[in-house]
């Protein structure tokens, strides 16, 4: 299972929006409602931001939203804040695969 | 508050062995599948291994199969990863995480990680 493709970087000014894409195939992102997104600050634990494509865990601001079109998932961060500056990784669960969890290449968001 | 704390990382020579531990608090450890994920410094995340709540189901990434062994002790609320015959490609920060969902498709929460450096 190959890594999902994300742009290396994205940026926006405070208050603006940024959208990160995560491109897979019809065998992973396009096949299952099992896309999740994680935020990673240097030296800190990864944090779940979105699960099952669009669902937001309690405690995650509603500025974060997820979507999918075909084999591409997206994470949108609206109303950018300084603390949103981090690395973001997508992930897809692929049951029956030799590697059931595949991650994206990661996107550094700069505010 | 849910917490996961990894330990056991450090420097190990190529071909050597190391055991990582992850101690959990704040949730019923024995109810959940657990997983190890690693990140090469400056690179992406890679799933390493998962173990079901009762240890009946275990899975490994092809890159570690036959060299790494995952285990757990529900009485100690602890998850382990025994790494053997390591190589430079195993140098990474290793995170433990709880697996959630039906199907079990996302990880939450995660620990802060422990760094493993394979070097002679």
mmCIF file of C-alpha atoms in Angstrom:
data_model
loop_
_atom_site.group_PDB
_atom_site.id
_atom_site.type_symbol
_atom_site.label_atom_id
_atom_site.label_comp_id
_atom_site.label_asym_id
_atom_site.label_seq_id
_atom_site.Cartn_x
_atom_site.Cartn_y
_atom_site.Cartn_z
ATOM 1 C CA UNK A 1 0.000 0.000 0.000
ATOM 2 C CA UNK A 2 1.573 3.298 -1.092
ATOM 3 C CA UNK A 3 1.501 6.429 1.038
ATOM 4 C CA UNK A 4 -1.300 8.872 0.363
ATOM 5 C CA UNK A 5 -0.217 12.037 -1.415
ATOM 6 C CA UNK A 6 -0.382 15.410 0.318
ATOM 7 C CA UNK A 7 1.134 18.759 -0.690
ATOM 8 C CA UNK A 8 4.326 19.397 1.302
ATOM 9 C CA UNK A 9 3.194 22.794 2.472
ATOM 10 C CA UNK A 10 0.262 25.175 2.743
ATOM 11 C CA UNK A 11 -0.035 28.605 4.239
ATOM 12 C CA UNK A 12 -2.465 31.348 5.091
ATOM 13 C CA UNK A 13 -2.745 34.517 7.112
ATOM 14 C CA UNK A 14 -4.570 34.642 10.429
ATOM 15 C CA UNK A 15 -8.299 34.514 9.828
ATOM 16 C CA UNK A 16 -7.970 33.010 6.357
ATOM 17 C CA UNK A 17 -8.762 29.438 5.329
ATOM 18 C CA UNK A 18 -6.481 26.708 4.072
ATOM 19 C CA UNK A 19 -7.424 23.390 2.505
ATOM 20 C CA UNK A 20 -5.128 20.362 2.461
ATOM 21 C CA UNK A 21 -5.703 17.573 -0.015
ATOM 22 C CA UNK A 22 -4.989 13.889 0.479
ATOM 23 C CA UNK A 23 -5.007 11.821 -2.682
ATOM 24 C CA UNK A 24 -5.333 8.069 -2.686
ATOM 25 C CA UNK A 25 -6.974 5.520 -4.933
ATOM 26 C CA UNK A 26 -10.272 3.761 -5.424
ATOM 27 C CA UNK A 27 -8.900 1.002 -3.193
ATOM 28 C CA UNK A 28 -8.365 3.159 -0.131
ATOM 29 C CA UNK A 29 -9.840 6.656 0.221
ATOM 30 C CA UNK A 30 -12.356 6.025 -2.521
ATOM 31 C CA UNK A 31 -13.521 2.736 -1.077
ATOM 32 C CA UNK A 32 -14.090 3.279 2.640
ATOM 33 C CA UNK A 33 -15.492 5.944 4.978
ATOM 34 C CA UNK A 34 -12.337 5.543 7.043
ATOM 35 C CA UNK A 35 -10.317 8.700 6.469
ATOM 36 C CA UNK A 36 -8.860 10.437 9.503
ATOM 37 C CA UNK A 37 -6.683 13.511 9.981
ATOM 38 C CA UNK A 38 -4.017 14.194 12.614
ATOM 39 C CA UNK A 39 -2.300 17.378 13.762
ATOM 40 C CA UNK A 40 1.325 17.107 14.858
ATOM 41 C CA UNK A 41 3.269 19.843 16.594
ATOM 42 C CA UNK A 42 7.031 19.281 17.011
ATOM 43 C CA UNK A 43 7.792 17.245 20.077
ATOM 44 C CA UNK A 44 4.138 16.641 20.881
ATOM 45 C CA UNK A 45 1.772 13.744 20.494
ATOM 46 C CA UNK A 46 -0.247 13.566 17.278
ATOM 47 C CA UNK A 47 -3.832 14.719 17.804
ATOM 48 C CA UNK A 48 -6.932 13.361 16.067
ATOM 49 C CA UNK A 49 -8.750 16.181 14.262
ATOM 50 C CA UNK A 50 -11.199 14.372 11.953
ATOM 51 C CA UNK A 51 -12.385 10.764 11.717
ATOM 52 C CA UNK A 52 -14.648 8.899 9.319
ATOM 53 C CA UNK A 53 -14.057 11.564 6.667
ATOM 54 C CA UNK A 54 -16.148 14.340 8.215
ATOM 55 C CA UNK A 55 -16.603 13.737 11.937
ATOM 56 C CA UNK A 56 -14.964 15.983 14.498
ATOM 57 C CA UNK A 57 -14.021 14.662 17.970
ATOM 58 C CA UNK A 58 -15.236 16.590 20.961
ATOM 59 C CA UNK A 59 -12.833 19.370 21.817
ATOM 60 C CA UNK A 60 -11.711 19.993 18.255
ATOM 61 C CA UNK A 61 -12.799 23.463 17.106
ATOM 62 C CA UNK A 62 -15.441 23.596 14.394
ATOM 63 C CA UNK A 63 -12.919 25.561 12.335
ATOM 64 C CA UNK A 64 -11.656 22.144 11.266
ATOM 65 C CA UNK A 65 -13.717 20.240 8.719
ATOM 66 C CA UNK A 66 -13.231 17.223 6.509
ATOM 67 C CA UNK A 67 -14.631 16.204 3.154
ATOM 68 C CA UNK A 68 -14.046 13.778 0.304
ATOM 69 C CA UNK A 69 -14.543 13.720 -3.425
ATOM 70 C CA UNK A 70 -13.806 10.430 -5.118
ATOM 71 C CA UNK A 71 -10.329 9.307 -4.095
ATOM 72 C CA UNK A 72 -9.284 12.643 -2.616
ATOM 73 C CA UNK A 73 -9.990 13.697 0.941
ATOM 74 C CA UNK A 74 -9.561 17.233 2.199
ATOM 75 C CA UNK A 75 -9.076 19.010 5.496
ATOM 76 C CA UNK A 76 -10.113 22.651 5.695
ATOM 77 C CA UNK A 77 -9.014 24.930 8.486
ATOM 78 C CA UNK A 78 -11.075 28.103 8.588
ATOM 79 C CA UNK A 79 -10.253 31.223 10.565
ATOM 80 C CA UNK A 80 -6.594 30.276 10.835
ATOM 81 C CA UNK A 81 -4.976 30.862 14.183
ATOM 82 C CA UNK A 82 -1.323 30.864 15.147
ATOM 83 C CA UNK A 83 -1.703 27.594 17.058
ATOM 84 C CA UNK A 84 -2.879 25.848 13.873
ATOM 85 C CA UNK A 85 0.675 26.007 12.552
ATOM 86 C CA UNK A 86 1.666 22.340 12.542
ATOM 87 C CA UNK A 87 2.079 19.257 10.391
ATOM 88 C CA UNK A 88 -1.091 17.513 9.267
ATOM 89 C CA UNK A 89 -1.344 13.888 8.202
ATOM 90 C CA UNK A 90 -4.244 12.062 6.628
ATOM 91 C CA UNK A 91 -4.808 8.341 7.052
ATOM 92 C CA UNK A 92 -6.980 5.712 5.444
ATOM 93 C CA UNK A 93 -7.976 2.342 6.836
ATOM 94 C CA UNK A 94 -7.787 -0.396 4.218
ATOM 95 C CA UNK A 95 -9.171 -3.670 5.604
ATOM 96 C CA UNK A 96 -7.698 -6.832 4.197
ATOM 97 C CA UNK A 97 -4.552 -5.071 3.033
ATOM 98 C CA UNK A 98 -1.093 -6.158 4.115
ATOM 99 C CA UNK A 99 -0.848 -2.717 5.717
ATOM 100 C CA UNK A 100 -4.340 -1.831 6.948
ATOM 101 C CA UNK A 101 -3.430 1.724 7.902
ATOM 102 C CA UNK A 102 -1.821 4.002 5.347
ATOM 103 C CA UNK A 103 -0.790 7.568 6.103
ATOM 104 C CA UNK A 104 -0.318 10.617 3.950
ATOM 105 C CA UNK A 105 3.029 12.209 3.251
ATOM 106 C CA UNK A 106 2.204 15.150 5.517
ATOM 107 C CA UNK A 107 1.575 18.860 5.004
ATOM 108 C CA UNK A 108 3.272 21.656 6.942
ATOM 109 C CA UNK A 109 0.767 24.451 7.529
ATOM 110 C CA UNK A 110 2.282 27.863 8.118
ATOM 111 C CA UNK A 111 0.223 30.697 9.551
ATOM 112 C CA UNK B 1 -7.551 12.499 31.516
ATOM 113 C CA UNK B 2 -6.347 9.817 29.134
ATOM 114 C CA UNK B 3 -2.579 9.453 29.014
ATOM 115 C CA UNK B 4 -0.176 7.190 27.178
ATOM 116 C CA UNK B 5 3.503 7.284 28.077
ATOM 117 C CA UNK B 6 6.124 5.522 25.999
ATOM 118 C CA UNK B 7 9.557 4.552 27.253
ATOM 119 C CA UNK B 8 12.457 2.326 26.340
ATOM 120 C CA UNK B 9 13.846 4.233 23.404
ATOM 121 C CA UNK B 10 17.515 4.975 22.988
ATOM 122 C CA UNK B 11 20.500 4.134 20.880
ATOM 123 C CA UNK B 12 20.975 0.577 19.676
ATOM 124 C CA UNK B 13 23.506 -0.964 17.325
ATOM 125 C CA UNK B 14 22.472 -2.494 13.999
ATOM 126 C CA UNK B 15 21.374 -6.061 14.580
ATOM 127 C CA UNK B 16 20.565 -5.310 18.203
ATOM 128 C CA UNK B 17 17.357 -5.461 20.202
ATOM 129 C CA UNK B 18 15.233 -3.071 22.194
ATOM 130 C CA UNK B 19 11.909 -3.227 24.030
ATOM 131 C CA UNK B 20 9.542 -0.283 24.032
ATOM 132 C CA UNK B 21 6.807 0.119 26.625
ATOM 133 C CA UNK B 22 3.636 2.192 26.734
ATOM 134 C CA UNK B 23 1.804 2.667 30.020
ATOM 135 C CA UNK B 24 -1.781 3.817 29.818
ATOM 136 C CA UNK B 25 -4.100 5.626 32.219
ATOM 137 C CA UNK B 26 -7.498 7.285 32.059
ATOM 138 C CA UNK B 27 -9.385 4.592 30.142
ATOM 139 C CA UNK B 28 -10.060 0.866 30.381
ATOM 140 C CA UNK B 29 -6.983 -0.445 28.595
ATOM 141 C CA UNK B 30 -8.273 -4.011 28.343
ATOM 142 C CA UNK B 31 -11.236 -2.901 26.201
ATOM 143 C CA UNK B 32 -9.234 -1.569 23.285
ATOM 144 C CA UNK B 33 -7.054 -2.577 20.393
ATOM 145 C CA UNK B 34 -3.725 -0.763 20.619
ATOM 146 C CA UNK B 35 -1.177 0.146 17.992
ATOM 147 C CA UNK B 36 2.380 1.354 17.385
ATOM 148 C CA UNK B 37 3.101 3.990 14.749
ATOM 149 C CA UNK B 38 6.518 5.425 13.949
ATOM 150 C CA UNK B 39 7.844 8.606 12.391
ATOM 151 C CA UNK B 40 11.278 8.975 10.910
ATOM 152 C CA UNK B 41 12.456 12.453 11.983
ATOM 153 C CA UNK B 42 11.230 14.972 9.458
ATOM 154 C CA UNK B 43 9.233 12.357 7.556
ATOM 155 C CA UNK B 44 5.737 10.903 7.560
ATOM 156 C CA UNK B 45 3.951 8.450 9.801
ATOM 157 C CA UNK B 46 4.132 4.685 9.315
ATOM 158 C CA UNK B 47 1.887 2.121 10.963
ATOM 159 C CA UNK B 48 3.998 -0.592 12.619
ATOM 160 C CA UNK B 49 1.757 -3.068 14.439
ATOM 161 C CA UNK B 50 -1.580 -3.547 16.192
ATOM 162 C CA UNK B 51 -2.839 -5.922 18.872
ATOM 163 C CA UNK B 52 -6.439 -6.636 19.808
ATOM 164 C CA UNK B 53 -7.788 -6.221 23.317
ATOM 165 C CA UNK B 54 -7.310 -9.877 24.241
ATOM 166 C CA UNK B 55 -4.137 -10.350 22.142
ATOM 167 C CA UNK B 56 -5.961 -12.756 19.846
ATOM 168 C CA UNK B 57 -5.374 -10.669 16.757
ATOM 169 C CA UNK B 58 -1.956 -9.238 15.920
ATOM 170 C CA UNK B 59 -0.804 -7.594 12.728
ATOM 171 C CA UNK B 60 2.489 -6.152 11.490
ATOM 172 C CA UNK B 61 3.694 -3.957 8.680
ATOM 173 C CA UNK B 62 5.695 -5.897 6.117
ATOM 174 C CA UNK B 63 8.736 -3.760 6.970
ATOM 175 C CA UNK B 64 8.926 -5.173 10.516
ATOM 176 C CA UNK B 65 7.327 -8.602 10.167
ATOM 177 C CA UNK B 66 9.548 -11.305 11.605
ATOM 178 C CA UNK B 67 11.689 -8.789 13.521
ATOM 179 C CA UNK B 68 9.262 -6.957 15.816
ATOM 180 C CA UNK B 69 6.831 -8.469 18.311
ATOM 181 C CA UNK B 70 3.914 -6.621 19.873
ATOM 182 C CA UNK B 71 2.420 -7.712 23.185
ATOM 183 C CA UNK B 72 0.369 -6.353 26.052
ATOM 184 C CA UNK B 73 -0.268 -6.923 29.729
ATOM 185 C CA UNK B 74 -3.785 -5.836 30.574
ATOM 186 C CA UNK B 75 -3.134 -6.209 34.306
ATOM 187 C CA UNK B 76 -0.367 -3.637 34.021
ATOM 188 C CA UNK B 77 -2.190 -1.472 31.452
ATOM 189 C CA UNK B 78 0.910 -1.751 29.327
ATOM 190 C CA UNK B 79 1.685 -2.229 25.661
ATOM 191 C CA UNK B 80 5.064 -3.444 24.420
ATOM 192 C CA UNK B 81 7.063 -3.584 21.222
ATOM 193 C CA UNK B 82 10.055 -5.899 21.149
ATOM 194 C CA UNK B 83 12.360 -4.878 18.354
ATOM 195 C CA UNK B 84 15.083 -7.231 17.162
ATOM 196 C CA UNK B 85 17.596 -7.328 14.311
ATOM 197 C CA UNK B 86 17.164 -3.583 13.929
ATOM 198 C CA UNK B 87 18.619 -1.560 11.079
ATOM 199 C CA UNK B 88 19.150 2.123 10.361
ATOM 200 C CA UNK B 89 15.745 2.174 8.663
ATOM 201 C CA UNK B 90 14.148 1.544 12.062
ATOM 202 C CA UNK B 91 15.444 4.867 13.420
ATOM 203 C CA UNK B 92 12.292 6.794 14.294
ATOM 204 C CA UNK B 93 10.083 8.155 17.032
ATOM 205 C CA UNK B 94 7.711 5.390 18.088
ATOM 206 C CA UNK B 95 4.206 6.319 19.224
ATOM 207 C CA UNK B 96 1.613 4.153 20.893
ATOM 208 C CA UNK B 97 -2.051 4.899 20.360
ATOM 209 C CA UNK B 98 -5.506 3.555 21.082
ATOM 210 C CA UNK B 99 -7.458 2.283 18.091
ATOM 211 C CA UNK B 100 -11.049 3.430 17.784
ATOM 212 C CA UNK B 101 -14.047 2.967 15.575
ATOM 213 C CA UNK B 102 -16.075 0.301 13.882
ATOM 214 C CA UNK B 103 -14.286 -0.614 11.726
ATOM 215 C CA UNK B 104 -11.227 0.189 13.812
ATOM 216 C CA UNK B 105 -10.008 2.959 11.604
ATOM 217 C CA UNK B 106 -8.647 5.832 13.678
ATOM 218 C CA UNK B 107 -6.168 6.412 16.490
ATOM 219 C CA UNK B 108 -6.982 8.435 19.592
ATOM 220 C CA UNK B 109 -5.287 9.357 21.836
ATOM 221 C CA UNK B 110 -1.562 9.054 21.183
ATOM 222 C CA UNK B 111 1.494 9.158 23.387
ATOM 223 C CA UNK B 112 4.311 11.655 22.911
ATOM 224 C CA UNK B 113 6.654 9.036 21.546
ATOM 225 C CA UNK B 114 10.037 7.568 22.295
ATOM 226 C CA UNK B 115 13.022 7.979 19.993
ATOM 227 C CA UNK B 116 14.902 4.935 18.761
ATOM 228 C CA UNK B 117 18.242 5.555 17.079
ATOM 229 C CA UNK B 118 19.978 2.677 15.320
ATOM 230 C CA UNK B 119 23.640 3.498 14.917
ATOM 231 C CA UNK B 120 26.993 1.827 15.321
#
